[in-house]
PDB file of C-alpha atoms in Angstrom:
ATOM      1  CA  MET A  31     149.845  35.210 119.805  1.00 48.00           C
ATOM      2  CA  GLY A  32     150.766  38.040 121.899  1.00 48.00           C
ATOM      3  CA  LYS A  33     148.348  41.120 122.106  1.00 47.00           C
ATOM      4  CA  ARG A  34     148.635  43.846 119.567  1.00 47.00           C
ATOM      5  CA  ARG A  35     150.351  47.016 121.022  1.00 49.00           C
ATOM      6  CA  GLY A  36     148.473  50.525 120.910  1.00 47.00           C
ATOM      7  CA  HIS A  37     144.900  48.292 120.354  1.00 46.00           C
ATOM      8  CA  PRO A  38     142.225  50.719 121.400  1.00 46.00           C
ATOM      9  CA  ALA A  39     140.513  49.772 124.743  1.00 45.00           C
ATOM     10  CA  PHE A  40     137.051  50.885 123.427  1.00 42.00           C
ATOM     11  CA  SER A  41     134.627  50.275 120.666  1.00 44.00           C
ATOM     12  CA  GLU A  42     134.155  52.398 117.328  1.00 48.00           C
ATOM     13  CA  GLY A  43     130.673  53.334 119.346  1.00 47.00           C
ATOM     14  CA  ASP A  44     132.521  54.490 122.203  1.00 48.00           C
ATOM     15  CA  ARG A  45     134.932  56.228 120.166  1.00 47.00           C
ATOM     16  CA  ASP A  46     132.087  57.857 118.046  1.00 48.00           C
ATOM     17  CA  GLU A  47     130.371  59.114 121.699  1.00 45.00           C
ATOM     18  CA  ARG A  48     133.639  60.264 123.028  1.00 49.00           C
ATOM     19  CA  ARG A  49     133.968  62.361 119.225  1.00 48.00           C
ATOM     20  CA  ALA A  50     130.383  63.458 120.000  1.00 48.00           C
ATOM     21  CA  GLY A  51     130.739  64.624 123.678  1.00 47.00           C
ATOM     22  CA  GLY A  52     134.069  66.360 122.657  1.00 48.00           C
ATOM     23  CA  ARG A  53     132.149  68.366 120.396  1.00 48.00           C
ATOM     24  CA  GLY A  54     128.863  69.256 122.283  1.00 46.00           C
ATOM     25  CA  ARG A  55     131.596  70.499 125.237  1.00 46.00           C
ATOM     26  CA  ARG A  56     133.480  72.796 122.687  1.00 48.00           C
ATOM     27  CA  GLY A  57     130.314  73.816 121.588  1.00 45.00           C
ATOM     28  CA  ALA A  58     129.311  74.926 124.771  1.00 47.00           C
ATOM     29  CA  GLY A  59     132.507  76.596 125.843  1.00 47.00           C
ATOM     30  CA  ARG A  60     131.756  78.788 122.637  1.00 52.00           C
ATOM     31  CA  GLY A  61     128.554  80.166 123.404  1.00 51.00           C
ATOM     32  CA  GLY A  62     126.679  76.883 123.275  1.00 54.00           C
ATOM     33  CA  GLY A  63     124.521  78.095 126.029  1.00 59.00           C
ATOM     34  CA  GLU A  64     122.359  80.992 125.759  1.00 69.00           C
ATOM     35  CA  ARG A  65     124.193  84.266 126.336  1.00 74.00           C
ATOM     36  CA  ALA A  66     122.539  86.932 128.524  1.00 69.00           C
ATOM     37  CA  PRO A  67     121.967  90.253 126.002  1.00 80.00           C
ATOM     38  CA  ARG A  68     124.168  92.971 126.050  1.00 83.00           C
ATOM     39  CA  LYS A  69     123.170  95.954 128.214  1.00 84.00           C
ATOM     40  CA  THR A  70     122.167  99.071 126.495  1.00 86.00           C
ATOM     41  CA  VAL A  71     123.586 102.647 127.414  1.00 86.00           C
ATOM     42  CA  ALA A  72     120.744 103.194 129.487  1.00 85.00           C
ATOM     43  CA  GLU A  73     120.727  99.902 131.626  1.00 86.00           C
ATOM     44  CA  ARG A  74     124.742 100.398 132.239  1.00 87.00           C
ATOM     45  CA  LEU A  75     123.834 104.205 133.442  1.00 83.00           C
ATOM     46  CA  GLU A  76     121.396 102.733 135.611  1.00 84.00           C
ATOM     47  CA  ALA A  77     123.504 100.205 136.810  1.00 85.00           C
ATOM     48  CA  GLY A  78     126.366 102.849 137.925  1.00 86.00           C
ATOM     49  CA  GLU A  79     128.450 101.044 135.298  1.00 88.00           C
ATOM     50  CA  ILE A  80     129.200 104.253 133.189  1.00 87.00           C
ATOM     51  CA  SER A  81     128.481 108.139 134.013  1.00 89.00           C
ATOM     52  CA  ARG A  82     126.017 110.085 132.702  1.00 89.00           C
ATOM     53  CA  ASP A  83     128.864 112.002 131.165  1.00 92.00           C
ATOM     54  CA  ASP A  84     130.071 109.127 129.837  1.00 91.00           C
ATOM     55  CA  ALA A  85     126.859 108.324 127.903  1.00 91.00           C
ATOM     56  CA  VAL A  86     126.733 111.869 126.508  1.00 94.00           C
ATOM     57  CA  GLU A  87     129.951 111.699 125.231  1.00 95.00           C
ATOM     58  CA  LYS A  88     129.041 108.239 123.390  1.00 94.00           C
ATOM     59  CA  ALA A  89     126.019 109.411 122.306  1.00 96.00           C
ATOM     60  CA  ARG A  90     127.576 112.776 120.899  1.00 97.00           C
ATOM     61  CA  GLU A  91     130.392 110.557 119.042  1.00 96.00           C
ATOM     62  CA  VAL A  92     127.376 108.522 117.500  1.00 96.00           C
ATOM     63  CA  VAL A  93     125.439 111.700 115.934  1.00 97.00           C
ATOM     64  CA  LEU A  94     128.736 112.686 114.572  1.00 97.00           C
ATOM     65  CA  ARG A  95     129.237 109.417 112.951  1.00 97.00           C
ATOM     66  CA  ILE A  96     125.728 109.753 111.637  1.00 97.00           C
ATOM     67  CA  LEU A  97     126.445 113.454 110.345  1.00 96.00           C
ATOM     68  CA  THR A  98     129.466 112.698 108.477  1.00 96.00           C
ATOM     69  CA  ALA A  99     128.012 110.251 106.634  1.00 96.00           C
ATOM     70  CA  ALA A 100     124.915 112.101 105.602  1.00 94.00           C
ATOM     71  CA  GLN A 101     122.593 115.125 106.879  1.00 95.00           C
ATOM     72  CA  LYS A 102     119.402 113.693 109.164  1.00 97.00           C
ATOM     73  CA  SER A 103     116.990 115.703 110.943  1.00 97.00           C
ATOM     74  CA  ARG A 104     116.374 115.856 114.438  1.00 97.00           C
ATOM     75  CA  ARG A 105     113.580 112.894 114.315  1.00 97.00           C
ATOM     76  CA  GLU A 106     115.837 110.616 112.418  1.00 97.00           C
ATOM     77  CA  LEU A 107     118.915 111.366 115.060  1.00 98.00           C
ATOM     78  CA  GLU A 108     116.484 110.738 117.649  1.00 97.00           C
ATOM     79  CA  GLN A 109     115.071 107.851 116.394  1.00 96.00           C
ATOM     80  CA  SER A 110     118.782 106.286 115.945  1.00 96.00           C
ATOM     81  CA  LEU A 111     119.993 107.026 119.423  1.00 96.00           C
ATOM     82  CA  ALA A 112     116.697 105.717 120.959  1.00 95.00           C
ATOM     83  CA  ARG A 113     117.398 102.328 118.928  1.00 93.00           C
ATOM     84  CA  LYS A 114     120.907 102.349 120.835  1.00 92.00           C
ATOM     85  CA  GLY A 115     119.160 102.308 123.871  1.00 92.00           C
ATOM     86  CA  TYR A 116     120.200 105.852 125.106  1.00 94.00           C
ATOM     87  CA  PRO A 117     118.058 107.144 127.570  1.00 93.00           C
ATOM     88  CA  GLU A 118     115.524 110.134 126.441  1.00 94.00           C
ATOM     89  CA  ASP A 119     117.449 112.838 128.421  1.00 94.00           C
ATOM     90  CA  VAL A 120     120.768 112.482 127.065  1.00 95.00           C
ATOM     91  CA  VAL A 121     119.308 112.409 123.496  1.00 97.00           C
ATOM     92  CA  VAL A 122     118.110 115.384 124.047  1.00 97.00           C
ATOM     93  CA  GLN A 123     120.636 117.201 126.004  1.00 97.00           C
ATOM     94  CA  VAL A 124     123.302 115.985 122.810  1.00 97.00           C
ATOM     95  CA  LEU A 125     120.617 116.959 120.058  1.00 97.00           C
ATOM     96  CA  ASP A 126     119.956 120.448 121.671  1.00 97.00           C
ATOM     97  CA  ARG A 127     123.473 121.050 121.606  1.00 97.00           C
ATOM     98  CA  PHE A 128     123.907 120.058 117.860  1.00 97.00           C
ATOM     99  CA  GLY A 129     121.378 122.373 117.114  1.00 97.00           C
ATOM    100  CA  GLU A 130     122.654 125.316 119.274  1.00 97.00           C
ATOM    101  CA  VAL A 131     125.967 125.176 116.976  1.00 96.00           C
ATOM    102  CA  GLY A 132     123.845 124.602 113.604  1.00 96.00           C
ATOM    103  CA  LEU A 133     124.893 120.954 113.275  1.00 96.00           C
ATOM    104  CA  VAL A 134     121.218 119.781 113.453  1.00 97.00           C
ATOM    105  CA  ASP A 135     119.278 122.266 111.436  1.00 97.00           C
ATOM    106  CA  ASP A 136     115.485 120.978 110.737  1.00 97.00           C
ATOM    107  CA  ALA A 137     115.016 124.011 108.163  1.00 97.00           C
ATOM    108  CA  THR A 138     118.465 123.780 106.344  1.00 96.00           C
ATOM    109  CA  TYR A 139     117.563 120.354 106.145  1.00 97.00           C
ATOM    110  CA  ALA A 140     113.904 120.468 104.508  1.00 97.00           C
ATOM    111  CA  GLU A 141     115.229 123.526 102.236  1.00 95.00           C
ATOM    112  CA  THR A 142     118.175 121.167 100.904  1.00 94.00           C
ATOM    113  CA  ILE A 143     115.701 118.071 100.105  1.00 95.00           C
ATOM    114  CA  VAL A 144     113.389 120.244  98.207  1.00 94.00           C
ATOM    115  CA  ARG A 145     116.165 121.816  96.004  1.00 91.00           C
ATOM    116  CA  THR A 146     117.921 118.735  95.395  1.00 91.00           C
ATOM    117  CA  ARG A 147     114.809 116.360  94.940  1.00 91.00           C
ATOM    118  CA  HIS A 148     113.115 118.887  92.672  1.00 89.00           C
ATOM    119  CA  ALA A 149     116.388 119.771  90.463  1.00 84.00           C
ATOM    120  CA  GLU A 150     118.014 116.127  90.567  1.00 84.00           C
ATOM    121  CA  ARG A 151     115.131 113.742  90.866  1.00 86.00           C
ATOM    122  CA  GLY A 152     112.706 115.647  89.009  1.00 87.00           C
ATOM    123  CA  LEU A 153     110.083 115.356  92.135  1.00 90.00           C
ATOM    124  CA  ALA A 154     107.037 117.161  92.319  1.00 92.00           C
ATOM    125  CA  ARG A 155     105.137 119.039  95.699  1.00 92.00           C
ATOM    126  CA  ARG A 156     103.332 116.019  96.685  1.00 92.00           C
ATOM    127  CA  GLY A 157     106.175 113.611  96.174  1.00 92.00           C
ATOM    128  CA  ILE A 158     108.581 116.128  98.119  1.00 95.00           C
ATOM    129  CA  VAL A 159     105.935 116.448 100.962  1.00 95.00           C
ATOM    130  CA  ALA A 160     105.786 112.947 101.250  1.00 94.00           C
ATOM    131  CA  GLU A 161     109.864 112.489 101.711  1.00 95.00           C
ATOM    132  CA  LEU A 162     109.716 115.386 104.148  1.00 96.00           C
ATOM    133  CA  ARG A 163     107.083 113.843 106.032  1.00 96.00           C
ATOM    134  CA  ARG A 164     108.957 110.187 106.101  1.00 96.00           C
ATOM    135  CA  ARG A 165     112.324 111.858 107.517  1.00 96.00           C
ATOM    136  CA  GLY A 166     110.832 113.424 110.115  1.00 96.00           C
ATOM    137  CA  ILE A 167     110.347 117.290 109.444  1.00 97.00           C
ATOM    138  CA  ASP A 168     107.277 118.980 110.947  1.00 96.00           C
ATOM    139  CA  GLU A 169     104.620 120.254 108.942  1.00 94.00           C
ATOM    140  CA  ASP A 170     105.287 124.284 109.430  1.00 96.00           C
ATOM    141  CA  THR A 171     108.920 123.596 108.895  1.00 96.00           C
ATOM    142  CA  ALA A 172     107.836 121.674 105.383  1.00 96.00           C
ATOM    143  CA  VAL A 173     105.514 124.494 104.126  1.00 94.00           C
ATOM    144  CA  GLU A 174     108.191 126.852 105.133  1.00 95.00           C
ATOM    145  CA  ALA A 175     110.625 125.063 102.672  1.00 95.00           C
ATOM    146  CA  LEU A 176     108.596 123.971  99.628  1.00 93.00           C
ATOM    147  CA  ASP A 177     107.628 127.838  99.513  1.00 91.00           C
ATOM    148  CA  GLN A 178     110.800 127.813  97.458  1.00 86.00           C
ATOM    149  CA  LEU A 179     109.237 125.977  94.878  1.00 87.00           C
ATOM    150  CA  ASP A 180     107.463 128.012  91.975  1.00 85.00           C
ATOM    151  CA  PRO A 181     104.188 126.203  90.350  1.00 83.00           C
ATOM    152  CA  ASP A 182     105.867 127.049  87.020  1.00 86.00           C
ATOM    153  CA  ASP A 183     109.163 125.726  87.999  1.00 85.00           C
ATOM    154  CA  GLU A 184     107.509 122.293  88.949  1.00 86.00           C
ATOM    155  CA  ARG A 185     105.863 122.055  85.661  1.00 89.00           C
ATOM    156  CA  ALA A 186     108.719 122.520  83.615  1.00 89.00           C
ATOM    157  CA  ALA A 187     110.391 120.148  85.666  1.00 89.00           C
ATOM    158  CA  GLY A 188     107.644 117.628  84.812  1.00 91.00           C
ATOM    159  CA  ALA A 189     108.367 118.546  81.407  1.00 93.00           C
ATOM    160  CA  ARG A 190     111.734 117.505  80.799  1.00 92.00           C
ATOM    161  CA  LEU A 191     111.413 114.469  83.075  1.00 93.00           C
ATOM    162  CA  ALA A 192     108.398 113.396  80.355  1.00 94.00           C
ATOM    163  CA  GLY A 193     110.303 114.024  77.528  1.00 94.00           C
ATOM    164  CA  LYS A 194     112.869 111.265  79.203  1.00 93.00           C
ATOM    165  CA  LEU A 195     110.414 108.760  79.640  1.00 93.00           C
ATOM    166  CA  VAL A 196     108.353 109.136  75.865  1.00 93.00           C
ATOM    167  CA  THR A 197     112.320 108.927  74.543  1.00 93.00           C
ATOM    168  CA  ARG A 198     112.848 105.380  76.583  1.00 92.00           C
ATOM    169  CA  THR A 199     109.640 104.051  75.204  1.00 91.00           C
ATOM    170  CA  ARG A 200     110.115 104.782  71.646  1.00 90.00           C
ATOM    171  CA  GLY A 201     108.946 101.820  68.953  1.00 88.00           C
ATOM    172  CA  LEU A 202     106.231 100.894  71.611  1.00 91.00           C
ATOM    173  CA  ASP A 203     102.605 100.787  71.420  1.00 91.00           C
ATOM    174  CA  ARG A 204     101.772 104.563  71.712  1.00 90.00           C
ATOM    175  CA  GLN A 205      99.317 103.162  74.810  1.00 91.00           C
ATOM    176  CA  VAL A 206     101.803 101.684  76.501  1.00 93.00           C
ATOM    177  CA  ARG A 207     104.246 104.422  76.187  1.00 93.00           C
ATOM    178  CA  VAL A 208     101.531 106.690  77.903  1.00 93.00           C
ATOM    179  CA  ARG A 209     101.024 104.440  80.536  1.00 93.00           C
ATOM    180  CA  ARG A 210     104.274 103.905  81.629  1.00 95.00           C
ATOM    181  CA  ALA A 211     104.930 107.648  81.614  1.00 95.00           C
ATOM    182  CA  VAL A 212     101.939 108.836  83.343  1.00 95.00           C
ATOM    183  CA  GLY A 213     102.546 106.077  86.227  1.00 95.00           C
ATOM    184  CA  SER A 214     106.386 107.446  86.367  1.00 94.00           C
ATOM    185  CA  LEU A 215     105.528 110.629  86.922  1.00 95.00           C
ATOM    186  CA  ALA A 216     102.603 110.023  89.694  1.00 94.00           C
ATOM    187  CA  ARG A 217     104.975 108.020  91.582  1.00 93.00           C
ATOM    188  CA  LYS A 218     107.066 111.508  91.883  1.00 93.00           C
ATOM    189  CA  GLY A 219     104.297 113.173  93.148  1.00 93.00           C
ATOM    190  CA  TYR A 220     102.792 114.443  90.079  1.00 93.00           C
ATOM    191  CA  ALA A 221      98.896 114.783  90.119  1.00 92.00           C
ATOM    192  CA  PRO A 222      97.428 112.439  87.453  1.00 91.00           C
ATOM    193  CA  GLY A 223      95.644 114.960  85.282  1.00 92.00           C
ATOM    194  CA  LEU A 224      98.782 116.875  84.900  1.00 93.00           C
ATOM    195  CA  ALA A 225     100.867 113.860  84.337  1.00 94.00           C
ATOM    196  CA  PHE A 226      98.750 112.793  81.473  1.00 94.00           C
ATOM    197  CA  GLU A 227      99.039 116.513  79.849  1.00 94.00           C
ATOM    198  CA  LEU A 228     103.029 116.487  80.299  1.00 94.00           C
ATOM    199  CA  VAL A 229     103.326 113.181  78.447  1.00 94.00           C
ATOM    200  CA  ARG A 230     100.695 114.310  75.687  1.00 93.00           C
ATOM    201  CA  ASP A 231     102.710 117.430  74.895  1.00 93.00           C
ATOM    202  CA  ALA A 232     105.983 115.146  75.196  1.00 93.00           C
ATOM    203  CA  LEU A 233     104.553 112.454  72.575  1.00 92.00           C
ATOM    204  CA  ALA A 234     103.144 115.682  70.204  1.00 91.00           C
ATOM    205  CA  ALA A 235     106.298 117.257  70.293  1.00 91.00           C
ATOM    206  CA  GLU A 236     108.330 114.214  68.999  1.00 87.00           C
ATOM    207  CA  GLY A 237     105.488 113.762  65.720  1.00 85.00           C
ATOM    208  CA  GLU A 238     103.264 111.400  67.483  1.00 82.00           C
ATOM    209  CA  GLU A 239      99.366 111.780  66.856  1.00 81.00           C
ATOM    210  CA  THR A 240      97.655 112.698  69.890  1.00 80.00           C
ATOM    211  CA  ASP A 241      94.131 114.597  69.292  1.00 75.00           C
ATOM    212  CA  ASP A 242      92.950 111.171  70.312  1.00 76.00           C
ATOM    213  CA  LEU A 243      94.104 111.038  73.848  1.00 76.00           C
ATOM    214  CA  GLY A 244      91.668 113.333  75.094  1.00 61.00           C
ATOM    215  CA  HIS A 245      91.978 114.333  78.706  1.00 57.00           C
ATOM    216  CA  ALA A 246      92.652 113.212  81.921  1.00 53.00           C
ATOM    217  CA  GLU A 247      91.242 114.384  85.268  1.00 49.00           C
ATOM    218  CA  ASP A 248      93.138 114.905  88.382  1.00 45.00           C
TER     219      ASP A 248
END
């Protein structure tokens, strides 16, 4: 009997080994080995790959993109640029210039936060202070921004919020309603005593018996 044409010159095991080897080589070619970490802007600047003017321009573009999406404090922008590897002197130069033209203004930013968080979210002074701190607003700037909040306005906002909170729990046990509403107000920065008082008044306004609820201490 003659030889069969096209018969492979290697076994099944050889074929599997070649396939595995081929995959390994292809994987290595696509980054199977460790890739060098991408250089930061500071490292590229130090290596002479980009000029300082290039670094400044890149940082400026980054800040513009961030501010187009949302207003930020200077501290937040500093942190964003630092994470992207921009050297401190470049960051300072860029943000100083944005400050000069009014695009980075912590005082205005803080006032906006105070106004919107109070009017739109019903946050009390404590809650707003915590947010200002998280956003890197310094204490003096925060205090000036909070001056626009009147204690009576804060109480009125809390009363409106308490009314909404107790309405959502209508039909539940009274103690459950009180606990949930007081907890929600506390998370928004209202002192425990004031939160309890506002919830008690809101329940009384809808006809709920509240004489036995007593008072809460701050």
